[in-house]
Tab-separated table of C-alpha atoms and ligand atoms in Angstrom:
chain	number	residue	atom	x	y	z
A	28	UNK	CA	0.000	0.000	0.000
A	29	UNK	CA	1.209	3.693	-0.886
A	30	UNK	CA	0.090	6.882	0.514
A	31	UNK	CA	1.028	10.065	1.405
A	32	UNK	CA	0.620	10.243	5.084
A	33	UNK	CA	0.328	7.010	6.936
A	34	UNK	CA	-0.740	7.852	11.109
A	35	UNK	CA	0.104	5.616	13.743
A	36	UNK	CA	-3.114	5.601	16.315
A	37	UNK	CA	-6.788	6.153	15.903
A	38	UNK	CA	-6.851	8.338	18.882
A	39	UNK	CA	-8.122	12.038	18.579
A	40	UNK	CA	-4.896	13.520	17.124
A	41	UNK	CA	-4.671	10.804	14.769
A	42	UNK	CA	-8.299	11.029	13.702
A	43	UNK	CA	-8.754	14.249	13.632
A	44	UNK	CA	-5.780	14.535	11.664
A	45	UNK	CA	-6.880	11.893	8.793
A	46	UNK	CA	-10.023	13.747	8.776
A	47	UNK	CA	-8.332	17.619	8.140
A	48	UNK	CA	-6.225	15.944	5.090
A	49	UNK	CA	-9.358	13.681	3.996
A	50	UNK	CA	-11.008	16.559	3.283
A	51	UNK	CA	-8.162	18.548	1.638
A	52	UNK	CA	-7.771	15.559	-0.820
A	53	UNK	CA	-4.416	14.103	0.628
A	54	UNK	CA	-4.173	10.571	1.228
A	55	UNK	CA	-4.118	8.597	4.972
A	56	UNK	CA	-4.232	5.384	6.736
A	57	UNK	CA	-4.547	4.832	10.192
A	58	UNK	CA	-3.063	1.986	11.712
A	59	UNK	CA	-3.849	1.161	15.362
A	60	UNK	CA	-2.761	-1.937	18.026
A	61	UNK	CA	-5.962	-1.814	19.345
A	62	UNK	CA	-9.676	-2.624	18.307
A	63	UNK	CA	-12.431	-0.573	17.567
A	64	UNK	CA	-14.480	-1.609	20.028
A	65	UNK	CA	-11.845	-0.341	22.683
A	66	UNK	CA	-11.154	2.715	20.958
A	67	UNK	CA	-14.858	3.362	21.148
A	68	UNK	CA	-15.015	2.255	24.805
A	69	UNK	CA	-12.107	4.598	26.157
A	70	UNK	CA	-13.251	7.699	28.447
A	71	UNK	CA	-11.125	10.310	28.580
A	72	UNK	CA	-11.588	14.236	28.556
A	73	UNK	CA	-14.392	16.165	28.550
A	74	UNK	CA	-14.270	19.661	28.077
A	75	UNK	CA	-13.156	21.503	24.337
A	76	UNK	CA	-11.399	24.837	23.700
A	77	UNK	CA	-12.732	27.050	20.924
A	78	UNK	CA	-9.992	25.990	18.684
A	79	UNK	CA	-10.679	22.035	18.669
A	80	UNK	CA	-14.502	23.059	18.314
A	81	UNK	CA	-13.209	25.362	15.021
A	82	UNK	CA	-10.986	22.088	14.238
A	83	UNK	CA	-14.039	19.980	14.388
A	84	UNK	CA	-16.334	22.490	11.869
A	85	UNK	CA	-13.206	22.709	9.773
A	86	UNK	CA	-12.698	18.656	9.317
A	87	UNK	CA	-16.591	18.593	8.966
A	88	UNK	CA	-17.600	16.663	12.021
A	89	UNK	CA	-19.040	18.846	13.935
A	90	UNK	CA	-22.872	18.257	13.600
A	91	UNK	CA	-23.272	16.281	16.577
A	92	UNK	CA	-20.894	18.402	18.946
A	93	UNK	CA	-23.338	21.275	17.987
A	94	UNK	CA	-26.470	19.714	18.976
A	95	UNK	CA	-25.480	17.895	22.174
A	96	UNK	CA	-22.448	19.343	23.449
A	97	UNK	CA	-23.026	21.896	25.758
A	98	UNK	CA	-21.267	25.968	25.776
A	99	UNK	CA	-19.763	26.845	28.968
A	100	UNK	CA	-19.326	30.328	29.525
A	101	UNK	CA	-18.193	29.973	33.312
A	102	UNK	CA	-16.795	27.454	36.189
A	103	UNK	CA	-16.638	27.837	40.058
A	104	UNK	CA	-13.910	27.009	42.247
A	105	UNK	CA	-14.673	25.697	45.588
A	106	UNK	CA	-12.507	26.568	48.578
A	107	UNK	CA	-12.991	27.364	52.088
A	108	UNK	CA	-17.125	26.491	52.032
A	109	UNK	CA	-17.725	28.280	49.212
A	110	UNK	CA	-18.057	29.213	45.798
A	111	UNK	CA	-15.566	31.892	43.056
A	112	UNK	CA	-17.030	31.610	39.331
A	113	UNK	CA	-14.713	32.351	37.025
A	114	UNK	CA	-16.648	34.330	34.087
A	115	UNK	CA	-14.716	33.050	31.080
A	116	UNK	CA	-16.968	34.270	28.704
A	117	UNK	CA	-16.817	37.985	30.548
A	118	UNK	CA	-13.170	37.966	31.281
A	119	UNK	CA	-11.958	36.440	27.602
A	120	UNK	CA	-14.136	39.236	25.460
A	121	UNK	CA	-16.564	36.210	24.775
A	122	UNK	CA	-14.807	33.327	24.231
A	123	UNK	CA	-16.198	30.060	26.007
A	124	UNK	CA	-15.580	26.421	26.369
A	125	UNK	CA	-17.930	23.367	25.085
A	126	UNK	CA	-18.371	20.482	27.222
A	127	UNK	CA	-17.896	17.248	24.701
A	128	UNK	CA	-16.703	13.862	26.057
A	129	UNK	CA	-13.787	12.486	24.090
A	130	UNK	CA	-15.551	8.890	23.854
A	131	UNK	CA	-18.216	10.809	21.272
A	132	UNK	CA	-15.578	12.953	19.637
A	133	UNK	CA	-13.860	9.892	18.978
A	134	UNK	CA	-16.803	7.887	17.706
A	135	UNK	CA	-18.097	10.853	15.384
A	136	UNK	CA	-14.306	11.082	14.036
A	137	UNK	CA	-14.367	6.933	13.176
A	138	UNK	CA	-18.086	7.509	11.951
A	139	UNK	CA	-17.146	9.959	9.416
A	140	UNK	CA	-13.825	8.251	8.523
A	141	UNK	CA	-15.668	5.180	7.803
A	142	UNK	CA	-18.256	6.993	5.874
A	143	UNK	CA	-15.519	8.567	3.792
A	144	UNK	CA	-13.956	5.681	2.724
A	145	UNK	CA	-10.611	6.613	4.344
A	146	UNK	CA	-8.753	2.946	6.154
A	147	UNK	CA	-8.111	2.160	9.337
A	148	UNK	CA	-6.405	-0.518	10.256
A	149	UNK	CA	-6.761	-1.780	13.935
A	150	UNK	CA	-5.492	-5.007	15.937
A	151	UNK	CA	-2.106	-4.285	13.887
A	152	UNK	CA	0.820	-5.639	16.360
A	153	UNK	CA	4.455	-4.109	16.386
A	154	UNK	CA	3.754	-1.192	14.326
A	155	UNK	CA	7.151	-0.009	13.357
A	156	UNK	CA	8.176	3.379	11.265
A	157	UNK	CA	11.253	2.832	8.954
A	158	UNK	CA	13.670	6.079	7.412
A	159	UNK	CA	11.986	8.288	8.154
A	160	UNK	CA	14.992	10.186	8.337
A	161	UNK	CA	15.476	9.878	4.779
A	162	UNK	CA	13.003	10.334	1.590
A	163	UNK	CA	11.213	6.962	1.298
A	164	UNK	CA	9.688	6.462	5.149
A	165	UNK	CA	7.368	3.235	5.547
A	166	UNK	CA	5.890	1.835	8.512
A	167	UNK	CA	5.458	-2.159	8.909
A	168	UNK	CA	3.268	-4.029	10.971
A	169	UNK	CA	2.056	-7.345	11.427
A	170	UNK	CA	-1.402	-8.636	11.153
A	171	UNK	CA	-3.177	-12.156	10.835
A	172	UNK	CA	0.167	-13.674	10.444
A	173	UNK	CA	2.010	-11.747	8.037
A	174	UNK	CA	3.884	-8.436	7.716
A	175	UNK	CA	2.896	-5.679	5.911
A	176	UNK	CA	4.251	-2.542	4.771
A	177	UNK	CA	3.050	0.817	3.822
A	178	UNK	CA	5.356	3.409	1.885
A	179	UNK	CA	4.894	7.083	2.329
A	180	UNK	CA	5.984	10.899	1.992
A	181	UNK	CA	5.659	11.013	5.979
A	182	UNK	CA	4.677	9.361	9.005
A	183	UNK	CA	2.534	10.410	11.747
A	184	UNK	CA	3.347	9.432	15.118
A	185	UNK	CA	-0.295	10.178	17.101
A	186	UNK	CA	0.093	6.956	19.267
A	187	UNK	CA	-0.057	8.445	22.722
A	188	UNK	CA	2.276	8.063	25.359
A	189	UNK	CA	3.258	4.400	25.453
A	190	UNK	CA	3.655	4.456	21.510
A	191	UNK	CA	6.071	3.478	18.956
A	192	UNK	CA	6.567	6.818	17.671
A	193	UNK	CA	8.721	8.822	19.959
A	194	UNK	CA	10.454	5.429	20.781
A	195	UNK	CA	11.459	4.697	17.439
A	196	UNK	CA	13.844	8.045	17.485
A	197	UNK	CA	17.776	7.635	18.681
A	198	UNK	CA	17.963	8.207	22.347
A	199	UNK	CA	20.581	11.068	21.214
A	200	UNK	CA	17.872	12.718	18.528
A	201	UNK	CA	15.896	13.445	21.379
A	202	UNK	CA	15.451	14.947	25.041
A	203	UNK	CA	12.254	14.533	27.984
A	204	UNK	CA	11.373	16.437	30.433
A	205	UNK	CA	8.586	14.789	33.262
A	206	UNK	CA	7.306	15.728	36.446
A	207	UNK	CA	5.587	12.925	38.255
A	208	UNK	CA	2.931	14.049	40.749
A	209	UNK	CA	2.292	12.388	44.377
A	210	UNK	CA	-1.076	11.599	43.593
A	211	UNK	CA	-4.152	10.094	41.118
A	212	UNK	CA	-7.248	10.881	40.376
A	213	UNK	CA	-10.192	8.391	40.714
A	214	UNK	CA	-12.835	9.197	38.382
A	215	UNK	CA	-16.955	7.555	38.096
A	216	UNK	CA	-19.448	8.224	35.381
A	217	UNK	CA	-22.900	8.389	37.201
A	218	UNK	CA	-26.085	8.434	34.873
A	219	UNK	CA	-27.260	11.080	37.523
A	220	UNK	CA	-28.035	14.990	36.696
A	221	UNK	CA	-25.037	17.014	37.102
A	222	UNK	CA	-24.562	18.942	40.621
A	223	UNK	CA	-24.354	22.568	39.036
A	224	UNK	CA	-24.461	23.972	35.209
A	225	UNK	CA	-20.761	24.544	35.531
A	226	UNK	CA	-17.920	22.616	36.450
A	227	UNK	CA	-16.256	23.191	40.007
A	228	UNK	CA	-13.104	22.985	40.673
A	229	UNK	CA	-13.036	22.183	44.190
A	230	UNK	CA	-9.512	22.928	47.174
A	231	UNK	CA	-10.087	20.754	50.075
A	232	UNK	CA	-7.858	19.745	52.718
A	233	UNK	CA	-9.078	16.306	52.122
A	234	UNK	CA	-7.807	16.813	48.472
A	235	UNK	CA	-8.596	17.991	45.331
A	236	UNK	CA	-12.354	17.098	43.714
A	237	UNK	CA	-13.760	18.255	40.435
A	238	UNK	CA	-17.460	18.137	39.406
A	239	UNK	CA	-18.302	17.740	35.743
A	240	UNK	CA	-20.602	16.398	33.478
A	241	UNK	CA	-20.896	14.493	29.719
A	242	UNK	CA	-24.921	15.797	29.224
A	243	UNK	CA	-27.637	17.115	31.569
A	244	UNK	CA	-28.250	13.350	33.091
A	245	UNK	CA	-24.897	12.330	33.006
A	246	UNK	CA	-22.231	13.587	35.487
A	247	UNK	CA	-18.280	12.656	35.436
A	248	UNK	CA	-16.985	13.330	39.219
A	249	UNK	CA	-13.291	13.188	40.576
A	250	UNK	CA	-11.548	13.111	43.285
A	251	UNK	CA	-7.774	13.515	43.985
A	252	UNK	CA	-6.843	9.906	45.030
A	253	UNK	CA	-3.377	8.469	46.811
A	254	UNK	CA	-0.719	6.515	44.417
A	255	UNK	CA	-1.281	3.097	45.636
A	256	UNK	CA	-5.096	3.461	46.305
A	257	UNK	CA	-6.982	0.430	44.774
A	258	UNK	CA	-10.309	0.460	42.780
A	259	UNK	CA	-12.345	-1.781	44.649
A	260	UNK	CA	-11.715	-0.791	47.879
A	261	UNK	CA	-14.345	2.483	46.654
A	262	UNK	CA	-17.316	1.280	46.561
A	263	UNK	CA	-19.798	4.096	45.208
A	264	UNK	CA	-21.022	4.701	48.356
A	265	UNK	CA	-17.473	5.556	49.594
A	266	UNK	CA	-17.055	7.619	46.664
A	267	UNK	CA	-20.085	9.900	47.185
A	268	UNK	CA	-19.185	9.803	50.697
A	269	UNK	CA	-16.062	11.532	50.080
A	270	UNK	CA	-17.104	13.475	47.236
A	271	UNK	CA	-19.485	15.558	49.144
A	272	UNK	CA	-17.090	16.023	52.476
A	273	UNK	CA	-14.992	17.886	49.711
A	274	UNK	CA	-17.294	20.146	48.391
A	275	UNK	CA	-19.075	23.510	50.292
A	276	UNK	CA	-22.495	22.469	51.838
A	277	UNK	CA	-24.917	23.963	49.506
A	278	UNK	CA	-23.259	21.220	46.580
A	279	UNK	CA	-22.808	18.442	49.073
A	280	UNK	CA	-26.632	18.560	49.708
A	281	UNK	CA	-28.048	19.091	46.345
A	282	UNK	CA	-25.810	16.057	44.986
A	283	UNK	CA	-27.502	13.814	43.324
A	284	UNK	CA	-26.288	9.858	43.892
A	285	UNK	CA	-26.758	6.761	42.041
A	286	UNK	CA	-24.435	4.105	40.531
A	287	UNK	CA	-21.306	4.445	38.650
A	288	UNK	CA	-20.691	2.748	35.401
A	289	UNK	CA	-17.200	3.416	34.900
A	290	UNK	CA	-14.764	4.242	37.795
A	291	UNK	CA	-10.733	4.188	37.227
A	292	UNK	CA	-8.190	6.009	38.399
A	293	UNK	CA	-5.234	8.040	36.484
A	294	UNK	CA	-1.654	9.026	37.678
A	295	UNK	CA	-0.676	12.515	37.292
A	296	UNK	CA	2.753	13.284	34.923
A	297	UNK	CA	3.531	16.648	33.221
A	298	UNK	CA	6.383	15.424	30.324
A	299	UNK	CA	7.168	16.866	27.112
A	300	UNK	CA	9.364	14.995	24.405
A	301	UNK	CA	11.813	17.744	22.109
A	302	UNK	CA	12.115	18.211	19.505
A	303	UNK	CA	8.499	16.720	18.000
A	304	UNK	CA	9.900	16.272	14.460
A	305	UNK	CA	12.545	13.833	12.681
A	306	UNK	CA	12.861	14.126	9.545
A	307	UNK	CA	9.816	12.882	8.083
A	308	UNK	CA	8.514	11.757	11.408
A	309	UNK	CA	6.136	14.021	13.325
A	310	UNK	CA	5.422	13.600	17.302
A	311	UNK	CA	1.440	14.361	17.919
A	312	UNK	CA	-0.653	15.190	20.848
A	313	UNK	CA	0.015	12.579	23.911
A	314	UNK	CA	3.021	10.760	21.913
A	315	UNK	CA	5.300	14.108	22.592
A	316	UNK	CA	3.864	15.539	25.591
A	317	UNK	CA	1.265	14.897	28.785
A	318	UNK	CA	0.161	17.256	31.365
A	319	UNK	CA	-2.046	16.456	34.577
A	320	UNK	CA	-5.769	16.980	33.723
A	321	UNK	CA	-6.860	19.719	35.967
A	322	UNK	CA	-7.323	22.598	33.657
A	323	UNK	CA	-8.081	19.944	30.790
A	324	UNK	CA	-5.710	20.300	28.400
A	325	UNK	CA	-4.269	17.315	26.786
A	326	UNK	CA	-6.768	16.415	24.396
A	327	UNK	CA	-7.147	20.617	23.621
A	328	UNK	CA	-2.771	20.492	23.129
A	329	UNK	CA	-3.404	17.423	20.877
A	330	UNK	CA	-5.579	19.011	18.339
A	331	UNK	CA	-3.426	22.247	18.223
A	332	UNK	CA	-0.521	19.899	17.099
A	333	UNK	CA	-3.085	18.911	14.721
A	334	UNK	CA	-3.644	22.111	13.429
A	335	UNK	CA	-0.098	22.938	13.446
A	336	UNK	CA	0.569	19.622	11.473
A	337	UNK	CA	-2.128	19.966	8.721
A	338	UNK	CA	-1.459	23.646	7.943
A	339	UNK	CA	2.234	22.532	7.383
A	340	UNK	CA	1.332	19.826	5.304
A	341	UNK	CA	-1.235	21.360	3.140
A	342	UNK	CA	1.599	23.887	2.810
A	343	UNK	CA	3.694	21.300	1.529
A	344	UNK	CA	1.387	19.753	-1.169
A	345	UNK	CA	-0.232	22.213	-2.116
A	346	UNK	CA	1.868	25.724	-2.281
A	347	UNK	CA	5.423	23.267	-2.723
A	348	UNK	CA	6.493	25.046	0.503
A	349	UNK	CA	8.216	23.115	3.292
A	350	UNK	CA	8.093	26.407	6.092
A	351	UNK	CA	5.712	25.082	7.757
A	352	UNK	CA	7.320	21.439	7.904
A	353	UNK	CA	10.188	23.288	9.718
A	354	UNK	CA	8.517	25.253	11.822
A	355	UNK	CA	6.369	22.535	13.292
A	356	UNK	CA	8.337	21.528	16.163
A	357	UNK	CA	9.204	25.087	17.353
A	358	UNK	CA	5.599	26.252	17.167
A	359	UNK	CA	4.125	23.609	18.453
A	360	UNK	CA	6.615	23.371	21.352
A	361	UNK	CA	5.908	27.151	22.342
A	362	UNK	CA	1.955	26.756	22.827
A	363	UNK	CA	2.612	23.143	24.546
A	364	UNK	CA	4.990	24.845	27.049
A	365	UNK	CA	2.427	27.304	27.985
A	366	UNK	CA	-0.189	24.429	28.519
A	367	UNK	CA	2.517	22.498	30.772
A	368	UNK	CA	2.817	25.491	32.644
A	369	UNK	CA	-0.860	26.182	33.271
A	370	UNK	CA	-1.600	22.635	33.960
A	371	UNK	CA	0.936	22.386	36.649
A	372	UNK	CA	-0.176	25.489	38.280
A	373	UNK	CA	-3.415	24.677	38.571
A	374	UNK	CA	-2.586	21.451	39.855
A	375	UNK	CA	-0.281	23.109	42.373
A	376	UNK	CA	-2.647	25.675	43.218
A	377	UNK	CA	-6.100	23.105	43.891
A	378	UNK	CA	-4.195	19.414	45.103
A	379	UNK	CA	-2.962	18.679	48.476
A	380	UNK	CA	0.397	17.499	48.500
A	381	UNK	CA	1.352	15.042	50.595
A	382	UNK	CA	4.807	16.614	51.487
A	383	UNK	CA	3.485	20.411	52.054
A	384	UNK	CA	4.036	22.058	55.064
A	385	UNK	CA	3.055	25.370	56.494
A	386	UNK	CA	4.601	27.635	53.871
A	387	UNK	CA	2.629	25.327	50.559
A	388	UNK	CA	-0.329	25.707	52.500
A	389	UNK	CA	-0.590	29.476	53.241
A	390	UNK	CA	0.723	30.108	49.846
A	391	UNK	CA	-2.062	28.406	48.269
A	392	UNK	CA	-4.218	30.104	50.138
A	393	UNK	CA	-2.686	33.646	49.283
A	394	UNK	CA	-3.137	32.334	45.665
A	395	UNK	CA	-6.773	31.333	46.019
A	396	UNK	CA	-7.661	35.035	47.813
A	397	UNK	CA	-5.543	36.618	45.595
A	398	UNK	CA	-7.639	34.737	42.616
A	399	UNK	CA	-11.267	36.093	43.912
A	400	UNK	CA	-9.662	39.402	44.422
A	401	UNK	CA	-8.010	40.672	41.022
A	402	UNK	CA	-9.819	40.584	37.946
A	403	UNK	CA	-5.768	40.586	36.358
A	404	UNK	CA	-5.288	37.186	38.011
A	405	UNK	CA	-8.888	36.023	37.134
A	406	UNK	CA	-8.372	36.788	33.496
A	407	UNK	CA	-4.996	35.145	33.104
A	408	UNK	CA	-6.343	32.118	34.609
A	409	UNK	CA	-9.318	32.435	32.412
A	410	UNK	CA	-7.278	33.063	29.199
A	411	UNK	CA	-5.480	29.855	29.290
A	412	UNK	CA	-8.169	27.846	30.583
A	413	UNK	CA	-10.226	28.900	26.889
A	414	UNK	CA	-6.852	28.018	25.000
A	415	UNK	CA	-4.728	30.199	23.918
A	416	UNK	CA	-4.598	31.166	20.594
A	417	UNK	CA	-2.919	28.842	17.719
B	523	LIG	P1	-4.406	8.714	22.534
B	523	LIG	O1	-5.793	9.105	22.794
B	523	LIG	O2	-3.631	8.038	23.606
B	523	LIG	O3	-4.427	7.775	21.244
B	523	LIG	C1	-3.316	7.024	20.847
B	523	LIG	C2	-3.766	5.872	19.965
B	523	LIG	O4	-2.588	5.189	19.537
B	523	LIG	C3	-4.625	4.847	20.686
B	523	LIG	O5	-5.770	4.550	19.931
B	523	LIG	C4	-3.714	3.637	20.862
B	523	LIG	O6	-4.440	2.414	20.782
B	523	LIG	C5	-2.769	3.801	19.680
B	523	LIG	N1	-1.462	3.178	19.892
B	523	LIG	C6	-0.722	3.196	21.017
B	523	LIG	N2	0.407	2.496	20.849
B	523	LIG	C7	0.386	2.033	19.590
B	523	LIG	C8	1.257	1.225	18.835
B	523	LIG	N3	2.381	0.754	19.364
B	523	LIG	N4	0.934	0.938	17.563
B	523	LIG	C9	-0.220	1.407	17.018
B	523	LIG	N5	-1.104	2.155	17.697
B	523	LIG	C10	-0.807	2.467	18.965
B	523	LIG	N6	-7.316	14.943	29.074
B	523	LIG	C11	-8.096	15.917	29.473
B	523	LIG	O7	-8.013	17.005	28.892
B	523	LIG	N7	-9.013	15.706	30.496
B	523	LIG	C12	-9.139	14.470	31.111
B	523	LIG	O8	-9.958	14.290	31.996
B	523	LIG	C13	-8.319	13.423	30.716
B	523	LIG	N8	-8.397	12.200	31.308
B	523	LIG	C14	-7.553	11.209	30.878
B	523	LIG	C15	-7.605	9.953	31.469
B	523	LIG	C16	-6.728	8.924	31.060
B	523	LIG	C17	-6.785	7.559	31.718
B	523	LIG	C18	-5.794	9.180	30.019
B	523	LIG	C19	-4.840	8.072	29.555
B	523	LIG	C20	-5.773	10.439	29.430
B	523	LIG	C21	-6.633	11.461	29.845
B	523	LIG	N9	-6.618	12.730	29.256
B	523	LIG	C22	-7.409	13.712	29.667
B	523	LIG	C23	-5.728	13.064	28.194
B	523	LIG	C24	-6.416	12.950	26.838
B	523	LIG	O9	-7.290	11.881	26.847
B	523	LIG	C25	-5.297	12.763	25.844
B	523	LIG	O10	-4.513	13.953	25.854
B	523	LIG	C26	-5.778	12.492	24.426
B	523	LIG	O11	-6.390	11.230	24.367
B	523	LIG	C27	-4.590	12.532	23.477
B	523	LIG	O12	-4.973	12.050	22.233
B	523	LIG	P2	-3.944	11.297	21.301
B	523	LIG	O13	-4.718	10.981	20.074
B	523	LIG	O14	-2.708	12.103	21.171
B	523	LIG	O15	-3.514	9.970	22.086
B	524	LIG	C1	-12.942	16.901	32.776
B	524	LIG	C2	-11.651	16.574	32.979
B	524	LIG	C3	-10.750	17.542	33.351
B	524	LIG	O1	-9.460	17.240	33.534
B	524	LIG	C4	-11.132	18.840	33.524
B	524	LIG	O2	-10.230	19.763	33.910
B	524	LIG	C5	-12.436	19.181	33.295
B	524	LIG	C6	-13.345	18.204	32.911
B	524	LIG	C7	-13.917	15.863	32.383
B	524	LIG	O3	-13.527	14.700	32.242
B	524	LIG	O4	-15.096	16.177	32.239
């Protein structure tokens, strides 16, 4: 098989990706390890920037988004018994966020794709991408017993963080960076109606808990979890148990209960991979970098790469112009910065550590007041959490 851009993982990036270039009338595959089933199954993020929304329209998969998804034009955070909105749509000159879980993003992506025509190949085992430091890249992989091998112009690497992609580059080609955090979250989807209209963001000195939602009946709850903690010793009564003891009175008692259908919990890391291109290989979304998911970002950082990526290749076949192909690392390296930065501060500002003494305390607290008490710090915190611009 020949075509021009062969991807490597049917996640967002990857999809999204196939989609953008689909459209523009430049060849794809996708080739994924896993099934489609799983794919489909996977919950993950839940809250879109205006620039994965635009993303969305532009790849023309949006329909759906519109209709169910639901505009956000606020949150609250939750410290001390009580309640700060944030007016994003006030404090950003109208800009707002749309609440869209990445399990339906995903399956509108693969419905379209599959409507299009475009292949995917899934259940593909060691998935391997070959010169792409020189001018004929392919990838291999094996599948019902034999190998196979694609031949392309370039490779996408939009396998996430345990990929092939970033792996496949020389250990001196390239350089990471990680933070690991001292703590998980444990997440449940409840079909239950949603606490508030708005997401909180909740500081507790028994940790960290965030309220959100997937639709008006559905509602997507964390809490801030140790390491080691172990799924089935929360049983959903534990979990409401703790959920409200973290959240200001008026919340705790309008909470809604019932059972979860999904529960799992997720380590924290903030790690970026540099430089995200070699050669004809290009790092995308959760294959280069990760951040924690309090501010949610990493699904928003994986379809900027996307737009970053697409732009430089429509650059390249259609105005013969390889800037953007160069640039692509750099620029996408200077927005994914800013991300890792706001991601770790709010994760610093809203989790309890388990080292933090006196000093991490009272400066949190400083932060918090000093939050609900300049509309300068408000809007910086509500700039980023929109996205800042690609
Ligand atoms: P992925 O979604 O990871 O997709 C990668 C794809 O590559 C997968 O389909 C995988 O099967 C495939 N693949 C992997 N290895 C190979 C291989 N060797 N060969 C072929 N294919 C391969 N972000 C938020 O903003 N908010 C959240 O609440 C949030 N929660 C999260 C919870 C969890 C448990 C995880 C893991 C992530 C979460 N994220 C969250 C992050 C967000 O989901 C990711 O940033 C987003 O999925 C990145 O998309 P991606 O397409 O780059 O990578
Ligand atoms: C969700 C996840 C986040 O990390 C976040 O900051 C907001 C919402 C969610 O899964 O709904």
């Amino acid at each position: 098989m020949r075509v021009q851009v062969a991807i490597i993982g049917s996640g967002p990036s990857g999809l999204l990706l196939g989609q953008l270039l689909g459209k523009a009338g430049i060849e794809t595959v996708i080739v994924d390890r896993s099934s489609r089933e799983h794919i489909l199954g996977r919950v993950r993020a839940g809250v879109l920037e205006e620039g994965t929304v635009a993303l969305m329209n532009r790849a023309g998969v949006a329909a759906r988004m519109q209709a169910e998804g639901l505009p956000h034009d606020g949150f609250s955070l939750a410290f001390d018994g009580r309640d700060h909105r944030i007016d994003l749509f006030g404090l950003t000159s109208g800009k707002r966020v749309m609440v869209y879980g990445q399990t339906e993003l995903t399956r509108d992506l693969i419905g379209q794709r599959e409507a299009d025509g475009h292949p995917t190949i899934y259940e593909a085992s060691n998935v391997t991408p070959h010169d792409f430091d020189g001018t004929t890249p392919y990838l291999t992989y094996d599948k019902d017993g034999k190998t196979h091998r694609i031949d392309c112009d370039f490779i996408a690497g939009c396998d996430g963080f345990h990929g092939v992609s970033r792996k496949a580059v020389p250990e001196k080609a390239i350089r990471t960076v990680e933070k690991v955090y001292p703590f998980g979250w444990l997440g449940i989807l409840s079909e239950v109606p949603p606490v508030s209209d708005e997401l909180i963001y909740a500081n507790h000195a028994r940790g960290f808990a965030l309220c959100s939602m997937r639709s008006r009946t559905r509602s997507r709850y964390y809490i801030q979890c140790a390491l080691d903690e172990k799924i089935e010793n929360w049983s959903d009564a534990r979990f409401w148990d703790e959920l409200r003891r973290r959240l200001p009175a008026h919340h705790a008692e309008a909470m809604v209960t019932g059972p979860s259908f999904e529960k799992s919990i997720a380590p924290l890391r903030s790690f970026v991979a540099e430089p995200m291109r070699f050669g004809r290989l290009f790092l995308v979304g959760d294959a280069a970098h990760i951040v924690p998911p309090t501010g949610a970002k990493g699904l928003n950082l994986a379809a900027s790469d996307v737009h970053y990526l697409f732009n430089a290749l429509l650059e390249h076949y259609h105005d013969r112009s390889n800037a953007g192909i160069d640039a692509y690392s750099v620029r996408v390296l200077a927005r994914v910065w800013k991300a890792v930065r706001f991601s770790w501060w709010m994760t610093t500002m809203l989790h309890r550590f388990p080292e933090a003494g006196d000093f991490e305390q009272k400066i949190q607290e400083a932060e918090l007041d000093y939050l609900t008490h300049s509309r300068a710090a408000e809007t910086v915190l509500a700039e980023n959490y929109v996205g800042l611009p690609y």
